[in-house]
Amino acid sequence: MTDRKKLWLWIAGILGVWLFVGVFIAGIPWRSAFERRVAEIQARGEPVCAADLKPKPIPAEDNGGPLIEAIVRDINGYQGYKNACCLSLGGLKPEELRHLIQLEQAAIELEKVEKTKLAALSSEERKAWKKATVPLKPVKTATLFSAKKQKKLEDEQKIRQQFRDLALLLSEQPDLLDRLEIALAKPHFHFSTEYKSPVWSILLPHLGFCRQTCNLLVDLSRYYHAIGEPVLAQRCRLMLLRTPRMLNDESFLISGLVHVALTGIVCANLGEQLPLFSDAELLEIQTAADKLEPWPKSWTQMMLAQRVTAVEAIQLRGTNIEEATNGILRVDAWFWQLYYRTCFRYIDGLRCLREYEIPIAGKPIPPRNELSYMGRMLLPALGSVQTKLQTEAAKIRQFRLGLALELHNRKTGTYPADLSGIPLPAQDHEGKPMKYEVFNEGRGACLEFDVSKLNGNIAHFGLGERPEKHPCGEQNK
């Protein structure tokens, strides 16, 4: 073989290697096709990166997000706030709760008197008084208490302590209700979120703030009712109805799920408090409930936002894929190592983008085994998300129906035999009629619909006197 032929063989070999690397490893043709597809999506004004998900700017005076963050930041250091958000004043009948709080109020007043007396004593008298008033430790034995009774005593003690914590919190933050009311009256809520790529690395601490705010208002509404402050209790209930709106401006699916959770807390807890409302308060709640809406993002908007995760996952740069994915993929497996270090991610990514067009168009997501590898990671769980969002809308309809039924009972003395006279939608999340039952000659009633396919539960809304053993005897949490 001549030197010239050897040279050409070496050149052909080098070109072959580079061609193999460029096509089958770097995937230049498919990478270019993927990037052109992303550019087309971006040209249509649809989001392709985390920064595109940021809500449009609004006037500062219309933004309640920073106000909520400031409130939580200011009260987070108080022990009263920490304890108040860990327990619930629910679980007891209103008269039982009022009795416990009256006992604790009397104990607090007695402590004040004893502190005043103690301050007037000499050091020797103070030592003698402390020695004489050392509390005895309770003895827990089966002969004194059954386990059930002991548990009840412990729960009552927790509630009494929570009353103290709430009273302490309100004494340290006397303008808390005013600040919450101003914040929750704002039309928009943009929080201090950094919209950085990749999208799954965005931190969303405000989701916890929103839940804390909602739970705190539940407890405060019960607290104020128990101490005989109905006006303040009603203020808290009306603010509670506004809490899901804090997440209306966001596109993250997790924000939508927290919105669903907040709506559930609102409907369940106000449903439990229904017997406490005066007729005027009930009418006020009914008017406010007309503004309670499910998460306002459409399915198409959700899919457009969710597709950002797929785009950024395919576009990951750098050799440290494990760190870049931050747990979104099992990159320790050989398959994902091969996926990210060859052209396969761009081939699969093009297929994944085509798959997203299906739910974006409003069609059902294909079966998992028919999807791309990236699609299998991201798309199948979205079906249950859609059902949860549909269930939220059904729970709002159920809540409004419950209020209308309670008003009917207040006017006539009984709940209606059926829903024909109630001019409100009564469909569940699947579009089927909700089940309605009446008990005790119209003195009690129950609305329910089946969500067992989603979480194994029935969504109940109980009214008036219900049989204890009936599922509607306990409100759906």
Short mmCIF file of C-alpha atoms in Angstrom, two decimals, residues 151-389:
data_model
loop_
_atom_site.label_atom_id
_atom_site.label_comp_id
_atom_site.label_asym_id
_atom_site.label_seq_id
_atom_site.Cartn_x
_atom_site.Cartn_y
_atom_site.Cartn_z
CA LYS A 151 -56.05 10.86 75.67
CA LYS A 152 -59.01 13.23 76.02
CA LEU A 153 -57.37 14.97 78.97
CA GLU A 154 -54.14 15.38 77.02
CA ASP A 155 -56.03 16.81 74.02
CA GLU A 156 -57.88 19.24 76.26
CA GLN A 157 -54.61 20.37 77.80
CA LYS A 158 -53.18 20.98 74.32
CA ILE A 159 -56.20 23.09 73.40
CA ARG A 160 -55.90 25.11 76.62
CA GLN A 161 -52.22 25.67 75.86
CA GLN A 162 -53.07 26.71 72.32
CA PHE A 163 -55.53 29.26 73.68
CA ARG A 164 -52.69 30.72 75.75
CA ASP A 165 -50.43 30.76 72.69
CA LEU A 166 -53.02 32.53 70.55
CA ALA A 167 -53.71 35.05 73.30
CA LEU A 168 -49.96 35.69 73.62
CA LEU A 169 -49.56 36.05 69.85
CA LEU A 170 -52.39 38.59 69.62
CA SER A 171 -51.05 40.56 72.58
CA GLU A 172 -47.64 40.77 70.89
CA GLN A 173 -49.12 41.50 67.45
CA PRO A 174 -52.22 43.65 68.17
CA ASP A 175 -52.50 44.76 64.53
CA LEU A 176 -52.31 41.22 63.11
CA LEU A 177 -55.92 41.07 61.87
CA ASP A 178 -55.68 44.50 60.28
CA ARG A 179 -52.49 43.55 58.44
CA LEU A 180 -53.97 40.27 57.23
CA GLU A 181 -57.12 42.01 56.06
CA ILE A 182 -55.17 44.62 54.09
CA ALA A 183 -52.98 41.94 52.48
CA LEU A 184 -55.81 39.58 51.57
CA ALA A 185 -57.85 42.41 50.05
CA LYS A 186 -55.21 42.97 47.34
CA PRO A 187 -56.17 41.81 43.82
CA HIS A 188 -52.82 40.09 43.09
CA PHE A 189 -50.13 38.13 44.94
CA HIS A 190 -46.62 38.03 43.50
CA PHE A 191 -44.13 36.60 45.96
CA SER A 192 -40.35 37.04 46.03
CA THR A 193 -39.71 33.98 43.87
CA GLU A 194 -36.50 33.72 41.84
CA TYR A 195 -37.44 32.26 38.46
CA LYS A 196 -34.14 30.53 37.71
CA SER A 197 -33.37 27.56 35.48
CA PRO A 198 -33.75 24.66 35.71
CA VAL A 199 -37.36 25.12 36.72
CA TRP A 200 -37.33 22.32 39.32
CA SER A 201 -34.67 24.18 41.32
CA ILE A 202 -36.99 27.15 42.00
CA LEU A 203 -37.67 27.54 45.72
CA LEU A 204 -41.28 28.21 46.74
CA PRO A 205 -41.30 28.90 50.52
CA HIS A 206 -44.37 31.10 50.12
CA LEU A 207 -46.49 27.97 49.58
CA GLY A 208 -45.88 27.17 53.24
CA PHE A 209 -46.69 30.78 54.18
CA CYS A 210 -50.03 30.49 52.40
CA ARG A 211 -50.95 27.30 54.24
CA GLN A 212 -49.88 28.81 57.57
CA THR A 213 -51.99 31.89 56.93
CA CYS A 214 -55.00 29.75 56.10
CA ASN A 215 -54.61 27.50 59.17
CA LEU A 216 -54.03 30.49 61.44
CA LEU A 217 -57.26 32.13 60.28
CA VAL A 218 -59.14 28.88 60.93
CA ASP A 219 -57.85 28.83 64.51
CA LEU A 220 -58.44 32.54 65.05
CA SER A 221 -62.05 32.27 63.84
CA ARG A 222 -62.69 29.55 66.43
CA TYR A 223 -60.71 31.39 69.09
CA TYR A 224 -62.68 34.62 68.74
CA HIS A 225 -66.00 32.77 68.70
CA ALA A 226 -65.05 30.88 71.86
CA ILE A 227 -64.16 34.05 73.79
CA GLY A 228 -67.40 35.75 72.73
CA GLU A 229 -66.12 38.05 69.94
CA PRO A 230 -68.46 37.21 67.01
CA VAL A 231 -67.49 40.28 64.95
CA LEU A 232 -63.80 39.35 65.01
CA ALA A 233 -64.64 35.69 64.35
CA GLN A 234 -66.61 36.72 61.25
CA ARG A 235 -63.74 38.91 60.05
CA CYS A 236 -61.47 35.86 60.18
CA ARG A 237 -63.98 33.69 58.31
CA LEU A 238 -64.35 36.25 55.51
CA MET A 239 -60.56 36.56 55.24
CA LEU A 240 -60.32 32.75 55.18
CA LEU A 241 -62.49 32.66 52.06
CA ARG A 242 -59.92 34.85 50.27
CA THR A 243 -56.84 32.73 51.08
CA PRO A 244 -56.87 30.46 47.97
CA ARG A 245 -56.61 33.60 45.81
CA MET A 246 -53.03 34.03 47.02
CA LEU A 247 -51.93 31.48 44.38
CA ASN A 248 -54.11 32.58 41.46
CA ASP A 249 -51.28 34.29 39.56
CA GLU A 250 -48.87 31.32 39.50
CA SER A 251 -48.41 28.66 36.82
CA PHE A 252 -46.63 25.96 38.84
CA LEU A 253 -48.64 22.76 39.18
CA ILE A 254 -47.55 22.50 42.82
CA SER A 255 -49.10 25.94 43.37
CA GLY A 256 -52.32 24.64 41.84
CA LEU A 257 -52.29 21.64 44.21
CA VAL A 258 -51.73 23.91 47.22
CA HIS A 259 -54.62 26.06 45.94
CA VAL A 260 -56.74 22.87 45.99
CA ALA A 261 -55.60 22.15 49.56
CA LEU A 262 -56.45 25.68 50.73
CA THR A 263 -59.92 25.44 49.19
CA GLY A 264 -60.43 22.14 51.00
CA ILE A 265 -59.40 23.68 54.34
CA VAL A 266 -61.74 26.64 53.78
CA CYS A 267 -64.80 24.57 52.81
CA ALA A 268 -64.31 21.90 55.48
CA ASN A 269 -63.70 24.28 58.38
CA LEU A 270 -66.42 26.77 57.51
CA GLY A 271 -68.75 23.82 57.02
CA GLU A 272 -67.95 22.65 60.55
CA GLN A 273 -68.57 26.15 61.90
CA LEU A 274 -71.91 26.51 60.09
CA PRO A 275 -74.06 26.02 63.24
CA LEU A 276 -72.16 28.88 64.91
CA PHE A 277 -73.23 31.51 62.34
CA SER A 278 -76.04 33.92 63.00
CA ASP A 279 -78.49 34.39 60.12
CA ALA A 280 -76.78 37.66 59.17
CA GLU A 281 -73.33 36.00 59.28
CA LEU A 282 -74.58 33.13 57.12
CA LEU A 283 -75.85 35.55 54.48
CA GLU A 284 -72.53 37.40 54.57
CA ILE A 285 -70.59 34.15 54.13
CA GLN A 286 -72.87 33.12 51.26
CA THR A 287 -72.20 36.40 49.43
CA ALA A 288 -68.43 36.03 49.95
CA ALA A 289 -68.54 32.38 48.86
CA ASP A 290 -69.75 33.47 45.41
CA LYS A 291 -66.21 34.82 44.86
CA LEU A 292 -64.55 31.54 45.88
CA GLU A 293 -63.23 30.04 42.66
CA PRO A 294 -61.02 27.07 41.70
CA TRP A 295 -57.49 27.60 40.47
CA PRO A 296 -58.00 29.82 37.41
CA LYS A 297 -55.34 28.28 35.16
CA SER A 298 -56.81 26.32 32.24
CA TRP A 299 -55.60 22.83 31.37
CA THR A 300 -53.83 24.27 28.31
CA GLN A 301 -52.04 26.90 30.42
CA MET A 302 -50.95 24.19 32.86
CA MET A 303 -49.60 21.99 30.06
CA LEU A 304 -47.70 24.89 28.48
CA ALA A 305 -46.07 25.62 31.85
CA GLN A 306 -45.39 21.96 32.55
CA ARG A 307 -43.68 21.53 29.17
CA VAL A 308 -40.94 23.88 30.41
CA THR A 309 -39.70 21.05 32.64
CA ALA A 310 -39.29 18.77 29.62
CA VAL A 311 -37.54 21.45 27.55
CA GLU A 312 -35.07 22.33 30.31
CA ALA A 313 -34.47 18.67 31.19
CA ILE A 314 -33.46 17.92 27.59
CA GLN A 315 -31.31 21.06 27.36
CA LEU A 316 -29.23 20.31 30.48
CA ARG A 317 -25.61 21.30 29.99
CA GLY A 318 -22.41 20.17 31.66
CA THR A 319 -20.88 16.86 32.59
CA ASN A 320 -22.30 16.70 36.10
CA ILE A 321 -25.77 15.54 35.11
CA GLU A 322 -26.44 14.20 38.61
CA GLU A 323 -26.10 17.65 40.14
CA ALA A 324 -27.94 19.37 37.29
CA THR A 325 -31.00 17.14 37.54
CA ASN A 326 -31.16 17.62 41.32
CA GLY A 327 -33.07 14.41 41.86
CA ILE A 328 -35.57 14.77 39.02
CA LEU A 329 -34.08 11.72 37.26
CA ARG A 330 -32.36 8.56 38.43
CA VAL A 331 -29.14 9.49 36.67
CA ASP A 332 -27.18 6.91 38.62
CA ALA A 333 -28.77 4.28 36.38
CA TRP A 334 -26.79 3.33 33.27
CA PHE A 335 -29.73 4.13 31.01
CA TRP A 336 -29.92 7.81 31.96
CA GLN A 337 -26.16 8.15 31.75
CA LEU A 338 -26.36 6.86 28.19
CA TYR A 339 -29.44 9.02 27.54
CA TYR A 340 -27.65 12.24 28.48
CA ARG A 341 -24.25 11.49 26.95
CA THR A 342 -25.49 10.55 23.47
CA CYS A 343 -27.82 11.90 20.79
CA PHE A 344 -30.65 9.87 22.28
CA ARG A 345 -31.87 12.74 24.49
CA TYR A 346 -32.53 14.95 21.47
CA ILE A 347 -34.27 12.18 19.52
CA ASP A 348 -36.38 11.40 22.57
CA GLY A 349 -36.85 15.12 23.30
CA LEU A 350 -38.37 15.78 19.86
CA ARG A 351 -40.82 12.96 20.46
CA CYS A 352 -41.62 14.31 23.94
CA LEU A 353 -42.45 17.78 22.56
CA ARG A 354 -44.83 16.18 20.06
CA GLU A 355 -46.48 14.31 22.92
CA TYR A 356 -47.11 17.52 24.86
CA GLU A 357 -49.13 18.82 21.92
CA ILE A 358 -51.75 16.15 22.71
CA PRO A 359 -52.76 17.37 26.23
CA ILE A 360 -52.20 20.99 25.15
CA ALA A 361 -54.93 20.39 22.55
CA GLY A 362 -57.16 19.06 25.34
CA LYS A 363 -56.91 15.38 24.39
CA PRO A 364 -56.23 12.52 26.87
CA ILE A 365 -52.61 11.73 27.68
CA PRO A 366 -51.50 8.50 25.88
CA PRO A 367 -50.76 5.36 27.93
CA ARG A 368 -47.36 5.35 29.62
CA ASN A 369 -45.87 2.61 27.45
CA GLU A 370 -46.63 4.65 24.32
CA LEU A 371 -44.74 7.73 25.51
CA SER A 372 -41.14 8.86 25.07
CA TYR A 373 -38.78 8.15 27.95
CA MET A 374 -38.91 11.76 29.14
CA GLY A 375 -42.68 11.76 28.66
CA ARG A 376 -42.96 8.68 30.87
CA MET A 377 -41.20 10.62 33.61
CA LEU A 378 -43.42 13.71 33.41
CA LEU A 379 -46.80 13.12 31.79
CA PRO A 380 -48.57 10.17 33.52
CA ALA A 381 -48.98 11.93 36.90
CA LEU A 382 -50.79 14.85 35.27
CA GLY A 383 -54.01 12.88 34.90
CA SER A 384 -54.47 12.75 38.68
CA VAL A 385 -53.63 16.46 38.91
CA GLN A 386 -56.43 17.24 36.48
CA THR A 387 -58.85 15.18 38.59
CA LYS A 388 -57.81 17.03 41.74
CA LEU A 389 -58.46 20.37 40.08
#
